[in-house]
Tab-separated table of C-alpha atoms in Angstrom:
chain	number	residue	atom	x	y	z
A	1	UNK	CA	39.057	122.929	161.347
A	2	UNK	CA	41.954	121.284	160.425
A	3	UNK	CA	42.122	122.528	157.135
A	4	UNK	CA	41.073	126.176	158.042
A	5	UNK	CA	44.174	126.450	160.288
A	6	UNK	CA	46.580	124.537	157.412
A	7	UNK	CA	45.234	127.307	155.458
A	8	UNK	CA	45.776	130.275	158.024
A	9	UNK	CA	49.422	128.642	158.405
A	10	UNK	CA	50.199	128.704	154.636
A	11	UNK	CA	49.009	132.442	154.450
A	12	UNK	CA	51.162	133.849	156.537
A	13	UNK	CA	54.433	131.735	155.868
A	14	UNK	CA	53.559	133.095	152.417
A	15	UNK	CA	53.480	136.534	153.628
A	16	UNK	CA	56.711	136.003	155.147
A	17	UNK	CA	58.396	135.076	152.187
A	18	UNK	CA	57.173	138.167	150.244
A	19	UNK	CA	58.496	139.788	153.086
A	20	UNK	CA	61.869	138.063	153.476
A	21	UNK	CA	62.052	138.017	148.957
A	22	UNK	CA	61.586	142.026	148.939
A	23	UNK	CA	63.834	142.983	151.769
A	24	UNK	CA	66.518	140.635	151.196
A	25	UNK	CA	66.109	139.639	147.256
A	26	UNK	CA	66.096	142.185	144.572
A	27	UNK	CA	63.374	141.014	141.855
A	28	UNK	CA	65.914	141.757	138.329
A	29	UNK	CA	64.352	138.820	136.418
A	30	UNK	CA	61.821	136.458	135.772
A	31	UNK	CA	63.677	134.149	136.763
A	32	UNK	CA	63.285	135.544	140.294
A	33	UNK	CA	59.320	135.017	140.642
A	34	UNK	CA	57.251	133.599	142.946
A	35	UNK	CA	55.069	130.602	141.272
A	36	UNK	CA	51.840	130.254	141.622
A	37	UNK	CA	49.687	127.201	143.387
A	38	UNK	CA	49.089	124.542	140.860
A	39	UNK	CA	45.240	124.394	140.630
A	40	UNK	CA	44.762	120.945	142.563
A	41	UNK	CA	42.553	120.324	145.406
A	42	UNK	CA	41.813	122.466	148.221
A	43	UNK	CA	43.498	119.486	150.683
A	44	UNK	CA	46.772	119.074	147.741
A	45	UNK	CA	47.042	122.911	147.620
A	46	UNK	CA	47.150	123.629	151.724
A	47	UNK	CA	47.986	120.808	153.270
A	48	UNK	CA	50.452	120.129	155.727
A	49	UNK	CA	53.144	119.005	153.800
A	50	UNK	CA	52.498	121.363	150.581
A	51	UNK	CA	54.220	124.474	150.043
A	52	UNK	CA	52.399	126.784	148.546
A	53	UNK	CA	54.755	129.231	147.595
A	54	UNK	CA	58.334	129.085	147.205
A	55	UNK	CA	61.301	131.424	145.467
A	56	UNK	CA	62.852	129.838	142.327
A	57	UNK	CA	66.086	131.982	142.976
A	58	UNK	CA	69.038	130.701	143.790
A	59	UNK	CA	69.736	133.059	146.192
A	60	UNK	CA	68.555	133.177	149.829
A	61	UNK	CA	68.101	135.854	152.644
A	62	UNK	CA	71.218	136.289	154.904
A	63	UNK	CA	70.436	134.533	158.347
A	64	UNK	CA	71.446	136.948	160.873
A	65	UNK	CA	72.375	135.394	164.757
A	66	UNK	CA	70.460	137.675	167.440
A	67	UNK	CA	73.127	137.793	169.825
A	68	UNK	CA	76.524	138.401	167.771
A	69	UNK	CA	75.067	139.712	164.294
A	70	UNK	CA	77.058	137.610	162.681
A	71	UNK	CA	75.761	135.341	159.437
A	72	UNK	CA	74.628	132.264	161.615
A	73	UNK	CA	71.875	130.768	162.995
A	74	UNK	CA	71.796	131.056	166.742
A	75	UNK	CA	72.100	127.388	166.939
A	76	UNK	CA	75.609	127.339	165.928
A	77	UNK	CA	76.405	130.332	167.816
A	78	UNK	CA	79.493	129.914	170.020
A	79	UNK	CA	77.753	132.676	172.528
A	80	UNK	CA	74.834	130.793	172.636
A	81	UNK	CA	76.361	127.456	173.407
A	82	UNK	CA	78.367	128.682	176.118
A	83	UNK	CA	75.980	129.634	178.121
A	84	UNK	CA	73.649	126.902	180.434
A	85	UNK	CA	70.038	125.668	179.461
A	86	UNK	CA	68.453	128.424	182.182
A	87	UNK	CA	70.336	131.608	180.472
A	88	UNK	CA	69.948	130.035	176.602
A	89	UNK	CA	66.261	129.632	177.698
A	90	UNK	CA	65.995	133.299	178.917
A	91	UNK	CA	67.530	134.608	175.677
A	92	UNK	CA	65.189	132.300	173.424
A	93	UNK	CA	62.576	134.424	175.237
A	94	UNK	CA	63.892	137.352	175.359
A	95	UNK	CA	64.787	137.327	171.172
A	96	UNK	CA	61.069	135.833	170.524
A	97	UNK	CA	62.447	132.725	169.583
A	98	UNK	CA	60.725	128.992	168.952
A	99	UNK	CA	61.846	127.297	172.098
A	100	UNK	CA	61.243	124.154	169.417
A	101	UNK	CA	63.870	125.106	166.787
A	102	UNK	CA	64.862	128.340	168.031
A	103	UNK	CA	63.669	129.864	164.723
A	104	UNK	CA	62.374	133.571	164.980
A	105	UNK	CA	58.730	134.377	163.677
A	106	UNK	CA	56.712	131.801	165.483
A	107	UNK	CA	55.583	130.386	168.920
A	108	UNK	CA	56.070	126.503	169.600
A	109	UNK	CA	52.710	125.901	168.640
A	110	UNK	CA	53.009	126.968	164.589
A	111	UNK	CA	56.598	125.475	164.529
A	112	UNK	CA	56.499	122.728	161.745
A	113	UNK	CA	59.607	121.026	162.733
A	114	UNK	CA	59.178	117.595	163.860
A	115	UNK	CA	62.532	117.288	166.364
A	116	UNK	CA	61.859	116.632	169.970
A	117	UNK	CA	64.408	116.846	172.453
A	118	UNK	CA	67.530	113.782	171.639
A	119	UNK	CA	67.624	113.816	175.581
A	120	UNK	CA	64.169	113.838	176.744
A	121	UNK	CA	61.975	113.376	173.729
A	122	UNK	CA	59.786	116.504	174.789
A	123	UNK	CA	59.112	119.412	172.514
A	124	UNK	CA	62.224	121.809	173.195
A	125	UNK	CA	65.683	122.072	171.643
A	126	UNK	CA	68.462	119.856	173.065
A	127	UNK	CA	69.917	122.635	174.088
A	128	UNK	CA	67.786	123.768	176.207
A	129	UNK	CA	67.094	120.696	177.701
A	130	UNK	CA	66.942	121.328	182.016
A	131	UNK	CA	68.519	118.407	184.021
A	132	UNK	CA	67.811	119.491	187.723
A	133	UNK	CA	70.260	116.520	189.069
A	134	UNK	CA	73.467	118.335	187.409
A	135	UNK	CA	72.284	122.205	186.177
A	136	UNK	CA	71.896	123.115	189.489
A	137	UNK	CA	76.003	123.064	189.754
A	138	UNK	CA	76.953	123.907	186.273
A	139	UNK	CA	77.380	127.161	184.453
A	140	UNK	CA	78.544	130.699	185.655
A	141	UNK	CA	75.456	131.067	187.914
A	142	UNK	CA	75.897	128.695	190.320
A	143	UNK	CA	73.332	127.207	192.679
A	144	UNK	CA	72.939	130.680	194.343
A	145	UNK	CA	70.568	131.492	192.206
A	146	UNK	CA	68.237	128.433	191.972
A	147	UNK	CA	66.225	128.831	195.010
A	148	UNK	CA	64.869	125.663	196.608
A	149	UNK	CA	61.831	124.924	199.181
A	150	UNK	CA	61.647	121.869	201.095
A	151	UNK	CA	59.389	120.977	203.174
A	152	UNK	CA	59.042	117.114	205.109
A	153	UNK	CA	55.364	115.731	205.029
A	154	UNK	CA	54.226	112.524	205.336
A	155	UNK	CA	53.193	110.388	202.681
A	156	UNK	CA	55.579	107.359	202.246
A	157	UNK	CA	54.768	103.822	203.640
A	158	UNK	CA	57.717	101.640	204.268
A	159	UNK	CA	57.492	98.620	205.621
A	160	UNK	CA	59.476	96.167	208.256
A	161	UNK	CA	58.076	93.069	210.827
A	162	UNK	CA	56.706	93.936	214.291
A	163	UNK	CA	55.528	91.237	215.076
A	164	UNK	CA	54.567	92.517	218.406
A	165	UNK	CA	52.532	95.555	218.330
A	166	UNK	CA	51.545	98.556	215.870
A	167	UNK	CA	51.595	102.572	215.960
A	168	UNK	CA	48.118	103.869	215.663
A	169	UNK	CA	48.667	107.398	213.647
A	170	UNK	CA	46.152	110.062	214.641
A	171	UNK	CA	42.351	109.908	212.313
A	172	UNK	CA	40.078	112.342	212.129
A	173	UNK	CA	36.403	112.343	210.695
A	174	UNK	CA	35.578	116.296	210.003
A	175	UNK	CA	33.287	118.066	207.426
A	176	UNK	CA	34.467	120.399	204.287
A	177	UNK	CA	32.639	123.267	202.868
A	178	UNK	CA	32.079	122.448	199.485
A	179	UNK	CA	31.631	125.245	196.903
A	180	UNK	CA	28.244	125.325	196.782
A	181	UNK	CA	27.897	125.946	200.234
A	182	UNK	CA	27.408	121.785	200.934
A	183	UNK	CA	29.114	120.049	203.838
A	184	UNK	CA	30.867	117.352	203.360
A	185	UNK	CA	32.337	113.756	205.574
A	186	UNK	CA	36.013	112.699	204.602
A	187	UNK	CA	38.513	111.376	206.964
A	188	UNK	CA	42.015	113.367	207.812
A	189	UNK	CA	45.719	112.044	208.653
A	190	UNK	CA	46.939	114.396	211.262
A	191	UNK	CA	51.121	114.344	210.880
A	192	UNK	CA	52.811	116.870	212.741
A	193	UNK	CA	56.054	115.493	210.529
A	194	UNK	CA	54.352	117.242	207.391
A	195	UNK	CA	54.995	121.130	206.596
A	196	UNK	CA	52.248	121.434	204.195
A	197	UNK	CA	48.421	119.679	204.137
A	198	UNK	CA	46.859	117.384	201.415
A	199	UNK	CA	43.515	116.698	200.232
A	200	UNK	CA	43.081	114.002	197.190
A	201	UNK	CA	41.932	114.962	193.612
A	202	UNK	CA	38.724	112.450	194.246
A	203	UNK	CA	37.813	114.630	197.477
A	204	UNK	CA	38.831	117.928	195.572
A	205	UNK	CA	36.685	117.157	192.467
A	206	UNK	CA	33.585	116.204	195.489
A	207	UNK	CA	34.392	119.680	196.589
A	208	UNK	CA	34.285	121.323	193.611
A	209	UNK	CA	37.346	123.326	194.771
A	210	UNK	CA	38.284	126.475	192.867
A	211	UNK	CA	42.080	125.645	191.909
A	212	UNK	CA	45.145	128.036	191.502
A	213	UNK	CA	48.642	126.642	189.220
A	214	UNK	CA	51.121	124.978	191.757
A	215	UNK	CA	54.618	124.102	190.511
A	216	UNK	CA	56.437	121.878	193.625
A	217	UNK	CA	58.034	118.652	193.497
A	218	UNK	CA	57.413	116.065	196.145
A	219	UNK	CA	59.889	114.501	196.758
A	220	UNK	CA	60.018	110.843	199.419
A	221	UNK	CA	62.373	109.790	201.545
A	222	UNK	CA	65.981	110.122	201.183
A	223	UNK	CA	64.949	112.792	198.714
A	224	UNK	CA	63.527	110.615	195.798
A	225	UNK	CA	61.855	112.706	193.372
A	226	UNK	CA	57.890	111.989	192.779
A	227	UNK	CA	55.220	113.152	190.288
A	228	UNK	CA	55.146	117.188	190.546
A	229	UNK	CA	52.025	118.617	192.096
A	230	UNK	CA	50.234	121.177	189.631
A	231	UNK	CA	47.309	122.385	191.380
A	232	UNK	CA	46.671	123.775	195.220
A	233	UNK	CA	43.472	124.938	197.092
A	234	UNK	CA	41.408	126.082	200.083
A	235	UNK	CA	39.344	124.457	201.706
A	236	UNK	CA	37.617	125.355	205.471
A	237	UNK	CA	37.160	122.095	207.629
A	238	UNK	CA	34.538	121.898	210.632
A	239	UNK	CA	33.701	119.707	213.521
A	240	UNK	CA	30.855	117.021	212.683
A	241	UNK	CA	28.154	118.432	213.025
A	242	UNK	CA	29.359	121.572	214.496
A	243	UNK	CA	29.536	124.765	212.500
A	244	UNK	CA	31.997	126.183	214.347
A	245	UNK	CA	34.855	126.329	214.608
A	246	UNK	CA	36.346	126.231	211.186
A	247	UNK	CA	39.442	126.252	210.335
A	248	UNK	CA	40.859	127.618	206.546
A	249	UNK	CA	43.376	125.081	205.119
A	250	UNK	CA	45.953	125.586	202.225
A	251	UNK	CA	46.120	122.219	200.781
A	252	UNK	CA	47.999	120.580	197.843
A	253	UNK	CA	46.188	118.484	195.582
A	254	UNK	CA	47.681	114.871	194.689
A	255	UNK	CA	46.017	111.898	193.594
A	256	UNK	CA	46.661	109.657	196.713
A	257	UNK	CA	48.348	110.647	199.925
A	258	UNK	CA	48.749	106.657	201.471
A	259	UNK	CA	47.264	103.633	201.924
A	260	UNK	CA	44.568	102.843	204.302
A	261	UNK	CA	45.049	103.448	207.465
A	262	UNK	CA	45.858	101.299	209.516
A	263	UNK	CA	46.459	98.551	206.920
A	264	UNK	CA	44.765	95.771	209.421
A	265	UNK	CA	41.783	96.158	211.269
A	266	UNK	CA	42.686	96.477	215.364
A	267	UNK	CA	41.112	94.979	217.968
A	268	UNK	CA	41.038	97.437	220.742
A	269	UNK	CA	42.466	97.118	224.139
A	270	UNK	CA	40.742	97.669	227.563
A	271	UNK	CA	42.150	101.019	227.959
A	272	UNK	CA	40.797	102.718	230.675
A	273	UNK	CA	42.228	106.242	230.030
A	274	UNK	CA	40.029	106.501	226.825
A	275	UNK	CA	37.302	105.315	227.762
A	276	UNK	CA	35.001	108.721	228.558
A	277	UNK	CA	36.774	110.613	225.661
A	278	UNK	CA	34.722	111.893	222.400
A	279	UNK	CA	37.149	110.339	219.838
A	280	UNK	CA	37.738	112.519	216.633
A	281	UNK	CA	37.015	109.136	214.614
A	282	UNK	CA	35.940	106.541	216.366
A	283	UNK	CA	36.254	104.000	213.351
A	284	UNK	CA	40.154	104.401	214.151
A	285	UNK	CA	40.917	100.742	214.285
A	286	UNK	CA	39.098	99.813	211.170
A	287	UNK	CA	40.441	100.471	207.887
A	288	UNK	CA	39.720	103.272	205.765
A	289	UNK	CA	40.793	106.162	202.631
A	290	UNK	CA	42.912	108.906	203.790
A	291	UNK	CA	41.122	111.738	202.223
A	292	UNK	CA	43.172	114.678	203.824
A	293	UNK	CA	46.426	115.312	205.583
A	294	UNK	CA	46.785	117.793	208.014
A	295	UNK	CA	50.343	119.060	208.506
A	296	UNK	CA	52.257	120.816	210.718
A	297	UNK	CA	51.333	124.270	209.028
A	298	UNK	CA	47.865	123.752	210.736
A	299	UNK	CA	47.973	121.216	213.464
A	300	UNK	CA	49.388	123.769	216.333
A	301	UNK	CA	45.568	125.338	215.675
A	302	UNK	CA	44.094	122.397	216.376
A	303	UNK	CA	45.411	121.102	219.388
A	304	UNK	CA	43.355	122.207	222.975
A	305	UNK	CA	45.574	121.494	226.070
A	306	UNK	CA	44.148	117.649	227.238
A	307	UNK	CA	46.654	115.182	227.304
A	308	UNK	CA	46.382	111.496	228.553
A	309	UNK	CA	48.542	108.696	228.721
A	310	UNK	CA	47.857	105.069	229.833
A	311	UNK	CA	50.390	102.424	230.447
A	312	UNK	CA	53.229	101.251	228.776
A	313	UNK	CA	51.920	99.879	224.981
A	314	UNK	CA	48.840	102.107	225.387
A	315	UNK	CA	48.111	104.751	223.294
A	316	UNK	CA	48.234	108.381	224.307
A	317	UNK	CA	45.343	110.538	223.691
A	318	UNK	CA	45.536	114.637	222.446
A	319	UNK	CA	42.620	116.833	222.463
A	320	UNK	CA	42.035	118.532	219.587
A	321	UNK	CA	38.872	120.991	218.191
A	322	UNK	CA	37.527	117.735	216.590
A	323	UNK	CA	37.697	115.706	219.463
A	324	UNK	CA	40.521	113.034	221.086
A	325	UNK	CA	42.882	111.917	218.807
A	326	UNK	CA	44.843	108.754	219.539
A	327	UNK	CA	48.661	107.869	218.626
A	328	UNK	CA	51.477	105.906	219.418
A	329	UNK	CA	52.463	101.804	219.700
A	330	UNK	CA	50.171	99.750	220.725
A	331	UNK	CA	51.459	96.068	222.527
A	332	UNK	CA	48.329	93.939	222.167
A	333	UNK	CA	47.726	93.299	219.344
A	334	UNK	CA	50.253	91.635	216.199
A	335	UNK	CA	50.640	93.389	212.929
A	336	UNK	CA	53.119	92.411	210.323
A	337	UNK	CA	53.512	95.904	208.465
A	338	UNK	CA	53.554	99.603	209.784
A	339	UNK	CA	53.918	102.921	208.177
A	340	UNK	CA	56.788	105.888	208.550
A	341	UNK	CA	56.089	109.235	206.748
A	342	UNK	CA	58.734	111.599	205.417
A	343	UNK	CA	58.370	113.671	202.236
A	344	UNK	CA	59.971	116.919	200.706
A	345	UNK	CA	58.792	119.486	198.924
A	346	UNK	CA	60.786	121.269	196.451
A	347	UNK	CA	60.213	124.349	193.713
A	348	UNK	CA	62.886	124.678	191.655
A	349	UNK	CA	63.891	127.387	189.349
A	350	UNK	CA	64.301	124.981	186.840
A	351	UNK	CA	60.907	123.180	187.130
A	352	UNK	CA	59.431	126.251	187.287
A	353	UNK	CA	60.791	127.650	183.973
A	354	UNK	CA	59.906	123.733	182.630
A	355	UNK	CA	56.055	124.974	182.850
A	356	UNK	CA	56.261	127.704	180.685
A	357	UNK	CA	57.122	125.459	177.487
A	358	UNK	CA	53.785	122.951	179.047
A	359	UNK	CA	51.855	126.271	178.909
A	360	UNK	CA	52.828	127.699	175.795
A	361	UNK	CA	52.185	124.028	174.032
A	362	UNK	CA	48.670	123.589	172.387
A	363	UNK	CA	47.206	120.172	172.255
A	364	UNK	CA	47.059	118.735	168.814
């Protein structure tokens, strides 16, 4: 196959020699010819590094810059370089141009130049190399046009001594349509801190979940930028057991949303104010996965009006469609480590124009 497309390659830069030769190159002698493949082997005469046809004259076609007409490549056009990576991107595109070597005539895939990136290392020209830290303020544009999305969710763990008591964060053990119409068990994070939801690529691959491209960055706290997320979903959640009611979710797909919650089993405390309830998960002082988070974008849906609170260092308990959830600091009990959640969400322009060049790159 490899051989067949080396050969497919070599046709059509041949092609576009002839081309370039009888448009550009007046044929007055022999001396301007085009000489034939030496008979060698089929690998020798189309391989990667062969040419297999090449001009012996001494003259060469004029290179003409796209944007000025001038006799220049667009590389070394002073146009070109004074505008920023997002509008010399644009005009690659819009001038068909090999976002590789910005050479006209072929896509990124068929470009034979072996330069990456001097800043990055990736498969694009340095010049149009995106750095979202700084192009966001340089160039004529400005940031008004980079349009940004953040969202807070919850998904870091930090970590300090209380030595005295832990915060219990809301569970919930609920059942997911899979997409051959199976139900199944995972175990949610409720976080009313979190503008978007979360299930985990292990429970979306369980799932079976059709997928749709998703471009955001996630970003932690104090706005540390994290791996981007690429892929989003539905899914419809249900009671245990219960077929009704169920409740659509937009989710994000990542490949862990925390550790397990909580980090040390509990003992629980005689807490009389819970003790009648139908818990959500009762397993909530034992360890476990998180396999979904449930944000604030679909927690004011699942909330019923009970509320009860015990005493001071007891936890308080919400109804919910799924049953009582429990939260807050608990006195009883010591645990060295707890866990805060904060994360952002962010789409940038220029991540989002950073995609193209992934999609338009074939796997060697």
């Amino acid at each position: 196959m490899s051989e067949f497309i080396d050969f497919l390659r070599s046709h059509v830069r041949s092609a576009e020699v002839h081309q370039l030769k009888d448009s550009a190159i007046p044929c007055t002698s022999t001396k301007n010819h085009i000489k034939p493949p030496q008979p060698n082997s089929y690998k020798s005469r189309y391989g990667p590094n062969q040419k297999v046809l090449s001009a012996t004259s001494s003259q060469a076609p004029t290179v003409c810059c796209p944007l000025c007409k001038k006799s220049h490549s667009i590389r070394k056009c002073q146009l070109f370089s004074d505008q920023t990576p997002s509008e010399r991107f644009k005009m690659a595109k819009t001038h068909q141009l090999c976002i590789n070597c910005l050479g006209p005539g072929h896509s990124p895939s068929a470009c034979r130049s072996k330069y990456k990136c001097q800043t990055c290392n990736k498969s694009h020209h340095t010049l149009l190399h995106f750095d979202a830290s700084t192009n966001a303020q340089a160039g004529p544009s400005g940031p008004a046009d980079r349009p940004v999305v953040n969202c807070n969710t919850a998904s870091l763990s930090t970590r300090r001594q209380r030595p005295s008591r832990v915060v219990l964060l809301s569970t919930i053990l609920l059942e997911v349509v899979a997409r051959d119409g199976s139900r199944q068990s995972f175990r949610a994070l409720v976080d009313s801190g979190s503008q978007a939801s979360f299930i985990t690529e292990k429970s979306a691959c369980s799932l079976m979940l059709r997928r749709d491209r998703s471009s955001v960055n996630i970003s932690s706290f104090n706005s540390t930028t994290c791996t981007p997320v690429r892929s989003k979903s539905t899914i419809v959640i249900t009671p245990r057991g219960r077929l009704t009611p169920s409740v659509p979710v937009d989710v994000l797909i990542v490949p862990q949303i925390t550790e397990c919650t909580p980090q040390q089993p509990i003992v629980p405390g005689k807490w009389p104010h819970i003790v009648d309830l139908q818990l959500a998960d009762p397993s909530y002082h034992t360890p476990g996965e998180i396999d979904i988070l449930l944000g604030a974008d679909i927690l004011p849906s699942l909330l019923l009006k009970g509320k009860v609170e015990g005493q001071k260092g007891e936890p308080m308990a919400l109804e919910t469609v799924f049953g009582w959830i429990l939260i807050g600091p608990v006195n009883l009990h010591a645990q060295r480590n707890t866990v805060s959640l904060c994360l952002s969400i962010s789409e940038p322009l220029d991540e989002t124009l950073k995609a193209f060049w992934e999609i338009e790159e074939l796997p060697s």
